[in-house]
Structure formats: structure tokens, C-alpha cells
GROMACS .gro file of C-alpha atoms in nm:
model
  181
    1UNK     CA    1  -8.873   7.660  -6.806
    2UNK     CA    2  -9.010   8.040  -6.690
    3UNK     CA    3  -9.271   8.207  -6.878
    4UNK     CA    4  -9.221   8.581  -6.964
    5UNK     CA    5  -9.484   8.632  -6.761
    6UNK     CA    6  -9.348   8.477  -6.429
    7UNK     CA    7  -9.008   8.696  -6.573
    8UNK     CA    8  -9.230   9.028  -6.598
    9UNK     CA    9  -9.368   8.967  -6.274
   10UNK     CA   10  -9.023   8.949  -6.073
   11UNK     CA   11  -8.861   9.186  -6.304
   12UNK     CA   12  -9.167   9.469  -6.222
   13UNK     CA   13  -9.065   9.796  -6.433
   14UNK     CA   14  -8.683   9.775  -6.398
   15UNK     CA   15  -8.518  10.056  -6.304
   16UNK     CA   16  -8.418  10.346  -6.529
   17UNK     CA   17  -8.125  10.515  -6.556
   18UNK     CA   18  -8.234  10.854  -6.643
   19UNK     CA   19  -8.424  10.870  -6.298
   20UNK     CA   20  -8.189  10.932  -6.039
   21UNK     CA   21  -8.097  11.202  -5.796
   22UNK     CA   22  -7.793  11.328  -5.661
   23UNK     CA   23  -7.786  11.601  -5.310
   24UNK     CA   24  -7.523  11.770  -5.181
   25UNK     CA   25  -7.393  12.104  -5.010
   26UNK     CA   26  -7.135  12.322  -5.230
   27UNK     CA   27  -6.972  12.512  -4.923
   28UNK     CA   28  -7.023  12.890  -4.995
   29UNK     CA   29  -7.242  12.805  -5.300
   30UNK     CA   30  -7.437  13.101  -5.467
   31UNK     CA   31  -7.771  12.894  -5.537
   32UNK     CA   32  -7.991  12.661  -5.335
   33UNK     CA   33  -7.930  12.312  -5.301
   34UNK     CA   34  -8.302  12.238  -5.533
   35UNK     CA   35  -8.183  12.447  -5.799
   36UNK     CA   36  -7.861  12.207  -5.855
   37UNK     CA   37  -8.037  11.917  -5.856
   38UNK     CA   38  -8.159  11.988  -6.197
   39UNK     CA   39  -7.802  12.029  -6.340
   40UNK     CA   40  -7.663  11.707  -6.257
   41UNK     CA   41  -7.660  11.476  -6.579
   42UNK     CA   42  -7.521  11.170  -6.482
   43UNK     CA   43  -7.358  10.972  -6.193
   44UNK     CA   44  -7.339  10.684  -6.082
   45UNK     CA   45  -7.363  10.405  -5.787
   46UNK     CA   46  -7.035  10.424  -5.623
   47UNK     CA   47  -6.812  10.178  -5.586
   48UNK     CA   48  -6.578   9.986  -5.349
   49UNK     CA   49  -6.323   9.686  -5.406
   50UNK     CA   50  -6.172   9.469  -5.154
   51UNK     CA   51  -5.808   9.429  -5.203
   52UNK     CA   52  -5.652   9.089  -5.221
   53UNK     CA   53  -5.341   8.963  -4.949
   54UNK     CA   54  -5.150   8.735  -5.129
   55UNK     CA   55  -4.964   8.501  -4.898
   56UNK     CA   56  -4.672   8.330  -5.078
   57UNK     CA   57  -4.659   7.908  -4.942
   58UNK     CA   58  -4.413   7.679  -5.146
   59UNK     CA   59  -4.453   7.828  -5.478
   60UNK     CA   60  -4.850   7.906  -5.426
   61UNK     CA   61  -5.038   8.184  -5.368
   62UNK     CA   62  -5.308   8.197  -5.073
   63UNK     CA   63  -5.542   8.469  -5.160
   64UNK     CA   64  -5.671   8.667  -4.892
   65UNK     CA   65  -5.912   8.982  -4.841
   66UNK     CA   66  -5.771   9.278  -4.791
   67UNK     CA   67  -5.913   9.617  -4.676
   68UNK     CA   68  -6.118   9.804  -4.848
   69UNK     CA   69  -6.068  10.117  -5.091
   70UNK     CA   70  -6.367  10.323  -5.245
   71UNK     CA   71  -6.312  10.447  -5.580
   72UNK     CA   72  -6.305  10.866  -5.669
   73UNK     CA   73  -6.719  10.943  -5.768
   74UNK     CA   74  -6.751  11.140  -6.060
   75UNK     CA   75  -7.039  11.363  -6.189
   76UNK     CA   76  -7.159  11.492  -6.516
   77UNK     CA   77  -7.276  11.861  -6.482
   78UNK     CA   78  -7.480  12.107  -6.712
   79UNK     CA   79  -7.354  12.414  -6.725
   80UNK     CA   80  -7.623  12.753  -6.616
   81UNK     CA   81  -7.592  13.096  -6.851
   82UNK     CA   82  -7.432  13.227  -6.524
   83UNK     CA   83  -7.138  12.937  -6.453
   84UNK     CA   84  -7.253  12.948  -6.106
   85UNK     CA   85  -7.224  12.602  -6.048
   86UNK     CA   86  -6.875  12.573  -6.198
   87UNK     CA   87  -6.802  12.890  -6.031
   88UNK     CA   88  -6.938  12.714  -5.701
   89UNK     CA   89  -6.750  12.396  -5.710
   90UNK     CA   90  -6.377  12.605  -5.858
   91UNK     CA   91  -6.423  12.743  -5.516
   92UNK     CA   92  -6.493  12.467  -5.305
   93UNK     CA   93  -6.152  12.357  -5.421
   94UNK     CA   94  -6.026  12.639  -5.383
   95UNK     CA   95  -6.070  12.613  -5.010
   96UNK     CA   96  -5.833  12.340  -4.991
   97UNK     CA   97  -5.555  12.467  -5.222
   98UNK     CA   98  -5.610  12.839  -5.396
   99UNK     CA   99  -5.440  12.853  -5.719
  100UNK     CA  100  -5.186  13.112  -5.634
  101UNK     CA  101  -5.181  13.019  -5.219
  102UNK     CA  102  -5.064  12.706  -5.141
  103UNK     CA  103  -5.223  12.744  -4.768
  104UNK     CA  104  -5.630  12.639  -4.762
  105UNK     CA  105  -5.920  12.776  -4.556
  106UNK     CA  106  -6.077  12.501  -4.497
  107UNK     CA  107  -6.241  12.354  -4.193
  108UNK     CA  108  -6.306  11.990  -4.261
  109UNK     CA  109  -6.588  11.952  -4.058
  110UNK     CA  110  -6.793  12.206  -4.309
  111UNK     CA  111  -6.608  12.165  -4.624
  112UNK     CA  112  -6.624  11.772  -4.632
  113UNK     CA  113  -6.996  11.740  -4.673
  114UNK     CA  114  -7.218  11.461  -4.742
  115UNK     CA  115  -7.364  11.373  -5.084
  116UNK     CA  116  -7.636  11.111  -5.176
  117UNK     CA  117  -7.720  10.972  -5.500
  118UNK     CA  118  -8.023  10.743  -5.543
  119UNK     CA  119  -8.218  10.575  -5.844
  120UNK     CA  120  -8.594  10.713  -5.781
  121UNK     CA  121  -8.880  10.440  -5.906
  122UNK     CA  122  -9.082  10.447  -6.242
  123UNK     CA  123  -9.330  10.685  -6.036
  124UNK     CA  124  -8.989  10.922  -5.997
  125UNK     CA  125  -9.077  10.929  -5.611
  126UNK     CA  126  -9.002  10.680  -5.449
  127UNK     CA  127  -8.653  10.510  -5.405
  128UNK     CA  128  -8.554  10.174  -5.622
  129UNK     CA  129  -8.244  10.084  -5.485
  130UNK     CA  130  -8.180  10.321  -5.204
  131UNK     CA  131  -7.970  10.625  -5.128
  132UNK     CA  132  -7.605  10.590  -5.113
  133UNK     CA  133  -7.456  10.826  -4.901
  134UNK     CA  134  -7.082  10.986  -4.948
  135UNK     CA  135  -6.959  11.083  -4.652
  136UNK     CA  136  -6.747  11.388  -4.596
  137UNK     CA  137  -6.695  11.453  -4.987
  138UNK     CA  138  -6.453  11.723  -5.165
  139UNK     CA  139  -6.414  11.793  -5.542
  140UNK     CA  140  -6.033  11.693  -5.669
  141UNK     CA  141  -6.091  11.774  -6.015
  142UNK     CA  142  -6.340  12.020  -6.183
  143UNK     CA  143  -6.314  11.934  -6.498
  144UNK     CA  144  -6.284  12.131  -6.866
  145UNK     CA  145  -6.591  12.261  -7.071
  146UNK     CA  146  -6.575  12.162  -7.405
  147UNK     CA  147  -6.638  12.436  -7.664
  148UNK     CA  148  -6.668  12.322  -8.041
  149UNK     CA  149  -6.861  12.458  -8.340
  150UNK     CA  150  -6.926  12.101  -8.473
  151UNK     CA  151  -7.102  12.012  -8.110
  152UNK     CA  152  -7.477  12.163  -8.234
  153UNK     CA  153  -7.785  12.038  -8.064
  154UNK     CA  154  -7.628  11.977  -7.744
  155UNK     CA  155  -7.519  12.205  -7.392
  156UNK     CA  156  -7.197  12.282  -7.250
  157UNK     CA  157  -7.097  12.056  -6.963
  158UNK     CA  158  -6.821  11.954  -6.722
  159UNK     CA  159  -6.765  11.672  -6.479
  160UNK     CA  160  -6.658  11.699  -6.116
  161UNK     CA  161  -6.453  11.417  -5.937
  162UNK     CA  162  -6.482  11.411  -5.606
  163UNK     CA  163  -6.314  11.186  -5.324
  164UNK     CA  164  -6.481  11.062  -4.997
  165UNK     CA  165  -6.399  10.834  -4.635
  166UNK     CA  166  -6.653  10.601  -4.752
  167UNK     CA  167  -7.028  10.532  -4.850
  168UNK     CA  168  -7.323  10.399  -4.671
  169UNK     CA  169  -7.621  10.256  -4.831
  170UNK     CA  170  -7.976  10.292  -4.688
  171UNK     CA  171  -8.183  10.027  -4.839
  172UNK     CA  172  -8.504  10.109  -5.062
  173UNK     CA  173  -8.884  10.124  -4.889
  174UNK     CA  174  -9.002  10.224  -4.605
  175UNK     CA  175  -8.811  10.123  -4.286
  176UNK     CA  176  -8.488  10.132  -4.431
  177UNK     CA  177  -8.188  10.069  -4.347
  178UNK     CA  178  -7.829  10.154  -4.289
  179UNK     CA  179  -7.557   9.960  -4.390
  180UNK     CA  180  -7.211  10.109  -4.330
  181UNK     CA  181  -6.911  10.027  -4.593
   0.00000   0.00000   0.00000
């Protein structure tokens, strides 16, 4: 039987959901890249799920993997006095597909960025879990902003969906290391 202090002493401090970080470039944005940081509230580890072949055989199934898919990533965002971010990522999207022009202006080598989101250690420096890397991401849904008079004590905010080709995950410490998915 383990004693909570063999437990403690794997377990370390955990890792804490409220310290994370997510980068990106907003093509055309109005602020820097630091400033944003600050107004993302939540997000999340992406994910991906391998599909499942099944191969019919005399009234059985044979289960095989499949490919892989990687689910949309979506992102919690505070809105600033000016709605420049919300501004910033409406016209992101708007380089793909305007709302009254059907034809986009985008170049997808520089409006299919990267984005990263890691969990940062109890010191809020250094990386638990490592960065996860989105590569060549694009918003497909900038969500409302809820208004309400019964919502006191709290700021408006929106969330952002965005799509990607895929992530790759750089492992945590020193030295680390890419794995592609």
C-alpha cells in the first residue's frame, strides 16, 4: 500500500489549469501579439481521434484503425473597451469569405498561421506538459458576446473556433522534443 507521501512525491505540484498560455498571429491584427496573450481565458489541449475500419467477416466485425482527424480548437476570449481583438479575428475571417463578397483575399501561406498553447509550471515559467503547436490555423466561427443586465460581476466575452492540418507536441524540459500528429 503507498503512503501519501510516496503519492506527493510523484504527484509534485500538479498542474493548474489557470496557468496556461496560448500564441498566435491574427493576420492584419491592430495590437501586438503580448498584448493578446492576456485576453485569452480558456483553451484547451487539442485533440485527435483515430477512426475505426470496420471489416465485416461472417457476421463479425474486425475493428481496425483508421486515419486520423483532429477536432476544431476553440478559445474563450475577453473582450478590450476597444473590440480590437474581436474586430481582429471578424477580419481574419473575413479574408477567407467577406460577408457581402463571396471571393477571399487570402494567401494561405500568411493567413494559416501557427498557434501554440501550453500549460506553464507552478513557477508560471516553465512548461508542464509542453507546447502544442496548431499548424496553419484559421478562425471558422467568431462567436456572439453575450449582453445581459442579470450577468453583474463578470466581463463580456466571446469564443473563437478555429480549424487546423494538424498539431505537434514538443515535450516539456529542456531538450525537447517534437513529435508530429
Amino acid at each position: 500500500m503507498g503512503r501519501i507521501d510516496d503519492f506527493a512525491g510523484k504527484f509534485k505540484e500538479g498542474v493548474r489549469a489557470t496557468l496556461f498560455e496560448v500564441t498566435g498571429t491574427i493576420p492584419g491584427e491592430s495590437q501586438t501579439s503580448a498584448d493578446r496573450v492576456f485576453f485569452i481565458k480558456a483553451a484547451s489541449m487539442p485533440a485527435s481521434t483515430i477512426g475505426v475500419v470496420e471489416v465485416p467477416y461472417l457476421g463479425r466485425r474486425i475493428k481496425l484503425p483508421g486515419d486520423r482527424t483532429f477536432a476544431e480548437w476553440t478559445i474563450t476570449v475577453m473582450m478590450d473597451e476597444e473590440n480590437r481583438i474581436r474586430g481582429d479575428f471578424a477580419s481574419w475571417s473575413d479574408q477567407f469569405n467577406d460577408h457581402s463578397d463571396i471571393y477571399g483575399t487570402a494567401q494561405a501561406e500568411v493567413m494559416r498561421p501557427t498557434w501554440s498553447f501550453k500549460a506553464l509550471k507552478g513557477d508560471g515559467v516553465g512548461v508542464a506538459l509542453g507546447q502544442y503547436n496548431m499548424i496553419n490555423c484559421f478562425p471558422t466561427e467568431v462567436g456572439p458576446a453575450e449582453f445581459s443586465y442579470e450577468s453583474n460581476d463578470t466581463l463580456a466575452e466571446f469564443t473563437v473556433t478555429l480549424q487546423y492540418d494538424y498539431w505537434t507536441q514538443t515535450s516539456g524540459g529542456p531538450g525537447g522534443v517534437d513529435v508530429v500528429l
